[in-house]
CSV table of C-alpha atoms in Angstrom, one decimal:
chain,number,residue,atom,x,y,z
A,1,MET,CA,-8.0,5.8,3.2
A,2,PHE,CA,-8.3,3.0,0.8
A,3,PRO,CA,-11.3,3.7,-1.5
A,4,THR,CA,-12.6,0.9,-3.9
A,5,HIS,CA,-13.1,1.9,-7.6
A,6,CYS,CA,-14.9,-0.3,-10.2
A,7,THR,CA,-15.8,0.1,-13.8
A,8,LEU,CA,-18.2,-1.8,-16.1
A,9,SER,CA,-17.8,-2.2,-19.9
A,10,SER,CA,-20.8,-2.1,-22.1
A,11,ASP,CA,-19.9,-5.9,-22.9
A,12,GLY,CA,-19.9,-6.9,-19.2
A,13,VAL,CA,-16.3,-6.8,-18.1
A,14,LYS,CA,-16.2,-5.5,-14.7
A,15,VAL,CA,-13.0,-4.6,-13.1
A,16,CYS,CA,-12.5,-3.3,-9.3
A,17,GLY,CA,-9.3,-1.6,-8.1
A,18,SER,CA,-8.5,-1.6,-4.4
A,19,ALA,CA,-5.4,-1.2,-2.0
A,20,GLU,CA,-4.6,-2.0,1.5
A,21,LEU,CA,-1.7,-2.0,3.7
A,22,TYR,CA,0.8,-4.7,3.3
A,23,ASN,CA,1.0,-6.8,6.6
A,24,GLY,CA,3.5,-9.4,5.5
A,25,ARG,CA,0.6,-12.1,4.7
A,26,ASN,CA,-1.7,-10.7,2.0
A,27,PHE,CA,1.2,-10.9,-0.6
A,28,THR,CA,3.5,-13.5,-1.5
A,29,LEU,CA,6.9,-12.3,-2.5
A,30,HIS,CA,8.4,-13.8,-5.4
A,31,ARG,CA,12.1,-13.9,-4.4
A,32,GLY,CA,14.8,-14.6,-6.9
A,33,ILE,CA,12.0,-15.5,-9.6
A,34,GLY,CA,12.4,-14.1,-13.0
A,35,SER,CA,13.4,-10.3,-12.5
A,36,ARG,CA,12.4,-10.0,-9.0
A,37,THR,CA,15.9,-9.8,-8.0
A,38,LYS,CA,16.5,-6.5,-9.5
A,39,THR,CA,14.5,-4.9,-6.7
A,40,ALA,CA,17.6,-5.6,-4.3
A,41,THR,CA,19.6,-3.3,-6.3
A,42,THR,CA,17.1,-0.5,-6.7
A,43,GLN,CA,18.2,2.5,-5.0
A,44,SER,CA,15.9,3.8,-2.5
A,45,LEU,CA,14.8,7.6,-1.8
A,46,VAL,CA,14.7,7.5,2.0
A,47,SER,CA,17.3,5.9,4.6
A,48,ASN,CA,16.1,2.6,6.1
A,49,CYS,CA,13.9,1.5,3.2
A,50,ASP,CA,14.7,-2.1,2.1
A,51,LEU,CA,12.7,-2.6,-1.1
A,52,ALA,CA,13.8,-6.4,-1.2
A,53,ASN,CA,12.4,-6.9,2.1
A,54,PRO,CA,9.5,-4.5,2.4
A,55,ARG,CA,8.1,-3.5,6.1
A,56,ALA,CA,4.7,-4.0,6.8
A,57,GLY,CA,2.3,-1.0,6.8
A,58,LEU,CA,3.1,2.5,7.3
A,59,TRP,CA,6.5,3.9,8.6
A,60,THR,CA,7.4,7.2,9.0
A,61,THR,CA,10.2,9.5,10.8
A,62,ARG,CA,9.7,13.3,10.9
A,63,PHE,CA,10.7,13.8,7.4
A,64,GLU,CA,10.9,10.3,5.7
A,65,GLU,CA,8.4,7.5,4.8
A,66,CYS,CA,8.7,4.0,3.7
A,67,SER,CA,5.3,2.4,3.5
A,68,SER,CA,4.0,-0.6,1.5
A,69,PHE,CA,0.7,-1.4,0.0
A,70,VAL,CA,-1.0,-4.4,-1.8
A,71,MET,CA,-2.8,-2.9,-4.8
A,72,ALA,CA,-5.6,-5.4,-6.6
A,73,TRP,CA,-7.4,-5.3,-9.8
A,74,GLU,CA,-10.0,-7.9,-9.8
A,75,ILE,CA,-11.5,-8.6,-13.0
A,76,ASP,CA,-15.1,-10.3,-13.7
A,77,VAL,CA,-16.2,-11.3,-17.0
A,78,GLY,CA,-19.8,-11.9,-17.6
A,79,GLY,CA,-20.7,-11.8,-13.8
A,80,ALA,CA,-18.1,-14.6,-13.0
A,81,PRO,CA,-14.9,-14.1,-11.3
A,82,TRP,CA,-11.9,-14.0,-14.1
A,83,GLY,CA,-8.9,-13.3,-12.2
A,84,THR,CA,-7.0,-10.9,-9.8
A,85,VAL,CA,-3.8,-9.0,-10.8
A,86,LYS,CA,-1.7,-7.9,-7.6
A,87,ALA,CA,1.0,-5.7,-7.1
A,88,LEU,CA,3.2,-4.9,-4.0
A,89,VAL,CA,4.1,-1.0,-4.0
A,90,VAL,CA,6.5,0.5,-1.8
A,91,ASN,CA,5.8,4.4,-1.5
A,92,GLU,CA,8.6,6.5,-0.4
A,93,ARG,CA,8.2,10.3,0.5
A,94,LYS,CA,10.9,12.9,1.4
A,95,LEU,CA,10.1,16.2,3.2
A,96,ASP,CA,12.3,19.0,3.5
A,97,PRO,CA,12.3,20.7,6.8
A,98,LYS,CA,13.4,24.0,5.1
A,99,SER,CA,11.0,24.3,2.3
A,100,GLY,CA,7.6,23.2,0.7
A,101,ASN,CA,9.2,20.6,-1.5
A,102,ILE,CA,8.0,16.9,-1.4
A,103,THR,CA,9.6,14.1,-3.3
A,104,GLU,CA,8.0,11.0,-3.9
A,105,ARG,CA,9.2,7.6,-5.5
A,106,ILE,CA,6.5,4.9,-6.1
A,107,ASN,CA,8.3,1.4,-6.3
A,108,VAL,CA,6.4,-1.5,-7.9
A,109,THR,CA,8.5,-4.1,-6.2
A,110,ASP,CA,6.4,-7.2,-7.5
A,111,VAL,CA,3.5,-8.2,-9.7
A,112,ASP,CA,1.5,-11.4,-9.7
A,113,VAL,CA,-0.5,-12.1,-13.1
A,114,PRO,CA,-2.8,-15.1,-13.0
A,115,ALA,CA,-2.4,-17.7,-15.9
A,116,ASN,CA,-5.5,-16.6,-17.7
A,117,ILE,CA,-4.5,-13.0,-18.1
A,118,PRO,CA,-2.0,-12.9,-20.8
A,119,THR,CA,-0.4,-9.4,-20.0
A,120,PHE,CA,-1.2,-6.7,-17.6
A,121,THR,CA,0.1,-2.9,-18.2
A,122,LEU,CA,0.2,-0.3,-15.9
A,123,ASP,CA,-0.6,3.3,-16.8
A,124,PRO,CA,1.8,5.9,-15.2
A,125,PRO,CA,0.6,6.9,-11.7
A,126,THR,CA,-1.4,9.7,-10.9
A,127,ILE,CA,-1.4,12.3,-7.8
A,128,ASP,CA,-3.5,14.6,-6.4
A,129,CYS,CA,-2.6,16.8,-3.5
A,130,LYS,CA,-5.2,19.0,-1.4
A,131,PRO,CA,-5.8,21.7,-0.5
A,132,ALA,CA,-6.0,22.9,-4.0
A,133,GLY,CA,-4.3,26.0,-4.4
A,134,ASN,CA,-1.7,25.4,-1.7
A,135,CYS,CA,-0.4,22.1,-2.9
A,136,SER,CA,0.5,21.8,-6.4
A,137,VAL,CA,2.0,18.5,-8.3
A,138,GLN,CA,5.1,19.7,-10.1
A,139,ASN,CA,6.2,16.5,-11.9
A,140,ILE,CA,5.0,12.8,-12.3
A,141,GLY,CA,7.6,10.6,-14.1
A,142,GLY,CA,6.7,7.8,-16.3
A,143,TRP,CA,7.8,4.2,-15.2
A,144,GLN,CA,11.5,3.4,-15.1
A,145,GLY,CA,11.5,0.1,-16.8
A,146,ALA,CA,9.0,-2.0,-18.7
A,147,ALA,CA,5.3,-1.5,-17.3
A,148,MET,CA,4.0,-4.8,-18.8
A,149,TRP,CA,3.7,-8.3,-17.2
A,150,VAL,CA,2.9,-11.9,-18.3
A,151,PRO,CA,2.1,-14.6,-16.0
A,152,GLY,CA,5.5,-15.8,-14.1
A,153,ASP,CA,7.0,-12.3,-14.7
A,154,HIS,CA,7.8,-10.5,-11.3
A,155,HIS,CA,10.0,-7.5,-12.1
A,156,SER,CA,10.0,-3.9,-10.5
A,157,VAL,CA,9.4,-0.6,-11.9
A,158,THR,CA,9.7,3.0,-10.4
A,159,ALA,CA,8.4,6.3,-10.9
A,160,ASP,CA,9.4,9.6,-9.3
A,161,ALA,CA,7.0,12.4,-8.5
A,162,SER,CA,7.2,15.8,-6.8
A,163,TYR,CA,4.9,18.3,-5.3
A,164,LEU,CA,5.1,21.8,-3.6
A,165,TRP,CA,3.3,23.4,-0.6
A,166,GLY,CA,3.2,27.0,0.0
A,167,PRO,CA,0.6,29.4,1.5
A,168,THR,CA,0.1,31.1,-2.0
A,169,LEU,CA,2.9,29.2,-3.7
A,170,THR,CA,5.1,32.4,-3.3
A,171,GLY,CA,7.3,31.9,-0.3
A,172,PRO,CA,7.3,32.8,3.5
A,173,ASN,CA,4.8,35.4,4.8
A,174,SER,CA,5.7,36.7,8.1
A,175,THR,CA,2.6,38.7,8.4
A,176,SER,CA,0.2,36.0,7.5
A,177,PRO,CA,1.6,32.8,9.1
A,178,GLN,CA,-0.1,29.7,8.0
A,179,VAL,CA,-0.2,26.0,9.0
A,180,MET,CA,-1.8,23.4,6.7
A,181,LYS,CA,-2.4,19.4,6.9
A,182,LEU,CA,-2.2,18.1,3.4
A,183,GLY,CA,-4.2,15.2,1.7
A,184,VAL,CA,-2.3,13.2,-0.8
A,185,LEU,CA,-4.0,10.9,-3.1
A,186,PHE,CA,-2.2,8.2,-5.3
A,187,ALA,CA,-3.8,5.8,-7.8
A,188,ILE,CA,-2.6,3.4,-10.4
A,189,GLN,CA,-4.6,1.9,-13.1
A,190,GLY,CA,-3.6,-0.4,-16.0
A,191,ASP,CA,-4.9,-2.4,-18.9
A,192,ALA,CA,-5.6,-6.2,-18.7
A,193,GLU,CA,-5.9,-8.7,-21.4
A,194,VAL,CA,-9.1,-10.9,-21.3
A,195,PRO,CA,-10.5,-13.0,-23.9
A,196,GLY,CA,-10.8,-11.1,-27.2
A,197,GLN,CA,-10.1,-7.6,-25.5
A,198,LYS,CA,-8.0,-5.5,-23.4
A,199,VAL,CA,-9.7,-3.6,-20.8
A,200,GLN,CA,-8.7,-0.6,-18.9
A,201,SER,CA,-8.9,-1.1,-15.0
A,202,ALA,CA,-10.3,1.1,-12.5
A,203,PRO,CA,-8.0,2.6,-10.4
A,204,ALA,CA,-6.2,1.1,-7.3
A,205,ALA,CA,-5.9,4.1,-4.8
A,206,PHE,CA,-4.6,5.0,-1.3
A,207,ARG,CA,-4.7,8.5,0.4
A,208,ASP,CA,-3.4,9.7,3.7
A,209,PHE,CA,-6.8,11.3,4.7
A,210,ALA,CA,-10.3,10.0,5.4
A,211,SER,CA,-12.6,12.8,4.0
A,212,ASP,CA,-12.2,16.4,3.0
A,213,ASP,CA,-11.6,17.5,6.8
A,214,LEU,CA,-8.1,17.6,6.5
A,215,GLU,CA,-7.5,18.8,9.8
A,216,ASN,CA,-8.9,15.8,11.7
A,217,ASP,CA,-9.2,13.0,9.2
A,218,GLY,CA,-5.7,12.3,8.6
A,219,ALA,CA,-3.6,9.3,8.5
A,220,SER,CA,-0.7,8.6,10.6
A,221,ASP,CA,1.5,9.5,7.5
A,222,GLN,CA,-0.3,12.7,6.8
A,223,ILE,CA,2.1,15.7,5.9
A,224,ARG,CA,1.8,19.3,7.6
A,225,CYS,CA,3.3,22.0,6.2
A,226,GLY,CA,3.9,25.7,7.5
A,227,ASN,CA,5.4,29.0,7.1
A,228,THR,CA,5.5,29.8,11.0
A,229,LYS,CA,8.3,31.1,13.0
A,230,ILE,CA,10.0,28.2,14.8
A,231,ALA,CA,11.4,29.2,18.2
A,232,ASN,CA,13.4,32.6,17.7
A,233,GLU,CA,14.1,32.0,13.8
A,234,VAL,CA,12.7,33.9,11.1
A,235,PRO,CA,9.6,32.5,9.5
A,236,THR,CA,10.3,29.6,7.0
A,237,ILE,CA,8.5,27.1,4.9
A,238,GLY,CA,9.0,23.4,6.0
A,239,CYS,CA,6.9,20.3,6.2
A,240,VAL,CA,6.9,17.4,8.5
A,241,PHE,CA,5.0,14.0,9.2
A,242,HIS,CA,3.3,15.7,12.2
A,243,ASN,CA,2.2,12.3,13.7
A,244,TYR,CA,5.5,11.0,14.1
A,245,VAL,CA,6.8,11.9,17.9
A,246,PRO,CA,10.5,12.8,17.9
A,247,THR,CA,12.7,12.2,20.9
A,248,TYR,CA,15.1,14.7,22.8
A,249,THR,CA,17.7,13.0,24.5
A,250,PHE,CA,19.6,14.2,27.6
A,251,ASN,CA,23.5,13.8,27.5
A,252,ALA,CA,23.3,12.0,31.1
A,253,ALA,CA,27.2,11.3,31.1
A,254,LYS,CA,27.8,15.1,30.8
A,255,PHE,CA,24.5,16.1,33.1
A,256,PRO,CA,23.8,13.2,35.4
A,257,GLN,CA,22.0,15.4,37.9
A,258,ALA,CA,19.3,16.5,35.5
A,259,ALA,CA,18.9,13.0,34.1
A,260,SER,CA,18.5,11.2,37.2
A,261,HIS,CA,15.9,13.7,38.3
A,262,ALA,CA,13.9,13.3,35.2
A,263,TRP,CA,14.3,9.6,35.3
A,264,LEU,CA,13.0,9.3,38.7
A,265,ILE,CA,9.7,11.4,38.0
A,266,GLN,CA,9.4,9.9,34.6
A,267,HIS,CA,9.7,6.1,36.1
A,268,LYS,CA,8.0,6.5,39.5
A,269,LEU,CA,4.9,8.6,38.9
A,270,ALA,CA,1.7,7.4,37.4
A,271,ASN,CA,1.8,9.9,34.8
A,272,HIS,CA,5.2,9.1,33.4
A,273,PRO,CA,6.0,12.3,31.6
A,274,GLY,CA,7.8,11.9,28.5
A,275,SER,CA,7.9,8.1,28.5
A,276,ARG,CA,7.8,6.4,25.3
A,277,ALA,CA,7.3,3.0,27.0
A,278,ASP,CA,4.1,4.3,28.7
A,279,SER,CA,3.0,6.3,25.7
A,280,LYS,CA,2.7,9.4,27.4
A,281,PRO,CA,4.5,12.2,25.6
A,282,LEU,CA,5.4,15.7,26.6
A,283,TYR,CA,3.3,18.4,25.1
A,284,PHE,CA,5.2,21.3,23.8
A,285,LEU,CA,4.5,25.0,24.7
A,286,GLN,CA,5.1,27.4,22.3
A,287,ASP,CA,6.6,31.0,22.6
A,288,SER,CA,6.2,30.5,26.3
A,289,ASN,CA,3.9,31.3,28.8
A,290,ASP,CA,6.3,28.9,30.9
A,291,SER,CA,7.7,31.7,33.0
A,292,GLY,CA,4.2,31.6,34.9
A,293,ASN,CA,4.7,27.9,35.3
A,294,ARG,CA,8.0,28.1,36.5
A,295,THR,CA,7.0,30.7,39.4
A,296,VAL,CA,4.5,28.3,40.6
A,297,ILE,CA,6.9,25.2,40.8
A,298,CYS,CA,10.1,27.0,41.4
A,299,PRO,CA,10.0,30.2,43.4
A,300,ALA,CA,13.1,32.3,43.9
A,301,LYS,CA,15.5,31.2,46.5
A,302,TRP,CA,13.8,27.7,46.8
A,303,ALA,CA,16.7,25.9,45.5
A,304,ALA,CA,19.2,27.9,47.6
A,305,ALA,CA,17.3,27.3,50.8
A,306,ASN,CA,16.9,23.4,50.0
A,307,GLY,CA,19.9,22.3,48.0
A,308,ASP,CA,23.4,21.1,48.9
A,309,SER,CA,26.5,23.1,47.5
A,310,SER,CA,28.4,19.7,47.3
A,311,ALA,CA,26.5,19.2,43.9
A,312,LEU,CA,27.9,22.5,42.2
A,313,ASP,CA,29.7,21.4,39.1
A,314,ARG,CA,32.3,24.2,38.6
A,315,THR,CA,33.5,27.7,39.7
A,316,GLY,CA,30.5,30.2,39.6
A,317,ASP,CA,28.0,27.4,39.7
A,318,LYS,CA,24.8,28.1,41.8
A,319,LEU,CA,22.2,25.7,43.1
A,320,ASN,CA,19.1,25.9,40.7
A,321,CYS,CA,15.6,24.5,41.0
A,322,ASP,CA,15.0,21.9,38.1
A,323,GLU,CA,11.3,21.5,37.3
A,324,PHE,CA,10.2,18.2,35.7
A,325,ALA,CA,7.9,18.0,33.8
A,326,PHE,CA,9.5,20.8,31.9
A,327,ASN,CA,8.0,24.4,32.6
A,328,SER,CA,7.8,24.8,28.7
A,329,THR,CA,5.4,21.9,28.4
A,330,TYR,CA,1.5,21.4,29.0
A,331,ASN,CA,2.7,18.8,31.3
A,332,SER,CA,4.2,21.3,33.5
A,333,GLY,CA,2.6,21.2,37.2
A,334,GLY,CA,2.4,25.0,36.9
A,335,MET,CA,0.2,25.0,34.1
A,336,PRO,CA,-3.4,25.8,34.9
A,337,SER,CA,-6.0,23.5,33.7
A,338,LEU,CA,-7.9,26.4,32.2
A,339,ALA,CA,-4.9,27.1,30.0
A,340,GLY,CA,-4.8,23.5,28.9
A,341,GLY,CA,-2.4,22.3,31.5
A,342,LEU,CA,-2.7,18.3,32.2
A,343,ASN,CA,-1.1,18.3,35.9
A,344,PRO,CA,-2.0,21.6,37.6
A,345,VAL,CA,-0.8,21.9,41.2
A,346,SER,CA,-0.8,25.3,43.2
A,347,SER,CA,2.5,25.2,44.4
A,348,GLY,CA,5.7,23.2,44.0
A,349,SER,CA,5.5,21.7,47.4
A,350,ALA,CA,2.8,19.4,45.9
A,351,CYS,CA,5.6,17.9,43.7
A,352,VAL,CA,8.1,15.3,44.5
A,353,GLN,CA,11.1,17.3,46.2
A,354,THR,CA,14.6,16.1,46.0
A,355,PHE,CA,18.1,17.7,46.2
A,356,ALA,CA,21.1,16.5,44.5
A,357,SER,CA,24.4,15.9,47.0
A,358,ARG,CA,27.9,14.3,46.3
A,359,GLN,CA,29.3,12.2,49.1
A,360,ASP,CA,32.7,10.4,48.7
A,361,GLY,CA,32.6,11.2,45.1
A,362,VAL,CA,29.3,9.6,44.5
A,363,LEU,CA,26.3,11.7,43.3
A,364,HIS,CA,23.0,11.0,45.1
A,365,LEU,CA,19.4,12.3,44.8
A,366,PHE,CA,17.8,12.5,48.1
A,367,ASN,CA,13.9,13.4,49.3
A,368,ILE,CA,14.2,16.7,51.2
A,369,ASP,CA,13.6,16.1,55.0
A,370,GLY,CA,10.2,16.3,56.1
A,371,PHE,CA,8.8,15.9,52.5
A,372,VAL,CA,8.9,11.8,51.9
A,373,PRO,CA,7.1,11.2,48.4
A,374,THR,CA,3.8,9.6,48.1
A,375,TRP,CA,4.5,8.8,44.4
A,376,LYS,CA,0.8,9.9,43.7
A,377,GLU,CA,2.4,13.4,42.9
A,378,VAL,CA,2.1,14.5,39.1
A,379,CYS,CA,5.3,16.6,39.3
A,380,GLY,CA,8.9,17.0,40.6
A,381,ARG,CA,11.4,19.9,41.6
A,382,SER,CA,15.0,19.1,42.7
A,383,ALA,CA,17.6,21.6,43.9
A,384,ILE,CA,20.6,20.8,41.7
A,385,SER,CA,23.5,22.4,39.7
A,386,GLY,CA,22.5,25.4,37.9
A,387,TYR,CA,25.1,24.6,35.2
A,388,GLU,CA,23.7,21.2,34.8
A,389,ASN,CA,20.1,22.1,34.9
A,390,SER,CA,20.6,24.5,31.9
A,391,SER,CA,23.2,22.6,29.9
A,392,SER,CA,21.0,19.7,30.0
A,393,MET,CA,18.5,21.6,27.8
A,394,SER,CA,21.0,23.6,25.7
A,395,GLY,CA,20.1,21.5,22.7
A,396,PHE,CA,16.4,21.8,22.8
A,397,GLY,CA,16.6,25.0,20.7
A,398,SER,CA,18.0,23.2,17.9
A,399,PHE,CA,15.9,20.0,18.3
A,400,ASN,CA,12.8,22.5,18.3
A,401,VAL,CA,13.9,24.0,14.9
A,402,ASN,CA,15.0,20.9,13.4
A,403,GLN,CA,11.7,19.0,14.2
A,404,ARG,CA,9.7,22.0,13.5
A,405,LEU,CA,7.7,21.9,16.8
A,406,LEU,CA,4.5,23.8,17.1
A,407,ASP,CA,2.3,24.4,19.9
A,408,ARG,CA,1.0,21.1,21.7
A,409,ASP,CA,3.2,19.1,19.5
A,410,PRO,CA,4.2,15.7,21.5
A,411,TYR,CA,7.7,14.4,22.1
A,412,TRP,CA,9.3,11.8,24.1
A,413,LEU,CA,12.3,12.5,26.6
A,414,ASN,CA,15.0,10.0,26.5
A,415,THR,CA,16.9,10.7,29.9
A,416,ASN,CA,19.9,8.1,28.7
A,417,MET,CA,19.7,6.5,32.1
A,418,SER,CA,18.7,3.2,33.6
A,419,ALA,CA,18.5,1.8,37.1
A,420,ALA,CA,18.4,-1.3,39.4
A,421,CYS,CA,15.9,-0.3,42.2
A,422,SER,CA,15.0,-1.8,45.5
A,423,GLN,CA,12.2,-0.6,48.0
A,424,ASP,CA,10.6,-1.3,51.2
A,425,SER,CA,7.7,0.4,52.8
A,426,THR,CA,9.7,3.6,53.6
A,427,THR,CA,12.5,3.6,51.0
A,428,VAL,CA,13.2,3.5,47.5
A,429,LYS,CA,16.7,3.1,46.7
A,430,CYS,CA,18.1,3.0,42.9
A,431,THR,CA,21.6,2.7,41.7
A,432,MET,CA,21.6,4.6,38.4
A,433,THR,CA,23.7,3.9,35.3
A,434,VAL,CA,24.5,6.1,32.5
A,435,ASN,CA,23.7,4.9,29.0
A,436,ASN,CA,25.9,7.3,26.9
A,437,GLN,CA,29.1,6.7,28.5
């Protein structure tokens, strides 16, 4: 991800440009020295990107990036080390979920020039975007601010760039949907003054891919663009940082039965479906083979035969079988292993089986008589309010579209529940608390 480039002049001046992730220790910030304080007032392109106090390493959301790098130009004269210029660079990128437009801002927030190099000047940045023909650099602006530094000067400069992805750079194509992972290379080189001459440095560069195999060798901040249909929407172009895992959040205050059931399965089973704390995401199943999954776990009339009508929420409500992990995931117990299922069972009777009941105004989740959980199960089904079951997932369609989920994309589930539990050899008892009161 961080290739080193070197040049050697005819009179023996060697310059090597390199880059590495900023880790909080490999560059000393010059706070309040010279023009360094100007960085605090520089407007960032993305949210939560503090240029005055840069975060270490790579940081993305689904559509924004704020990552920090240390770029260095090491100079040897006549075979002996002469000096190293270092710069702290905060790179911001902003994606558009509804187009192929990508905006980038390069912030050189701090530069350190050694005393024996009188001046160092940065050339405008260069950007290359792959695959060629599908990703086109539209604009690279020059530095905003004086891009020359002397020893003891630590001022900041910025440059803006934009590039565009498209299947053929013409627009959405419903007959030939495409999904592509991009590779972006960013480089800066400059001119250093050494005795008797000014030499051009080799570029210091970073990129979000390790090789030309963009599908398999991307970094954590790699961009994925596509013009596919998302859910039931018409095909649209859009881009995401595909390695960022988004979170779907239950409204537990409104739908506590579904949230409690998901919390129980997520916390008590060893596969912890959807748990961010346990690094066990749910994997989205697109364009639904999910009806077959549901048939395995929740056959018709199971909820009516095993539920309690006290759980019904309103007039017209009916008992319904709530499956977790969701049937529209590869984590579903109903998903066969040959189709990529992660937790296949032959019947919902192999899952933890519970039902919701309201007693003296208090909602409970009980195991079904005769079916005591072993906690070695890989799935759960519960007879709960049909209204709550369907409503708890009513926002998922928008979540799917907004996050541009594709088949097998991971996501987390936040149940919005917490619990205080006690157990003995036969009983597990948890008092649940809704987090979004």
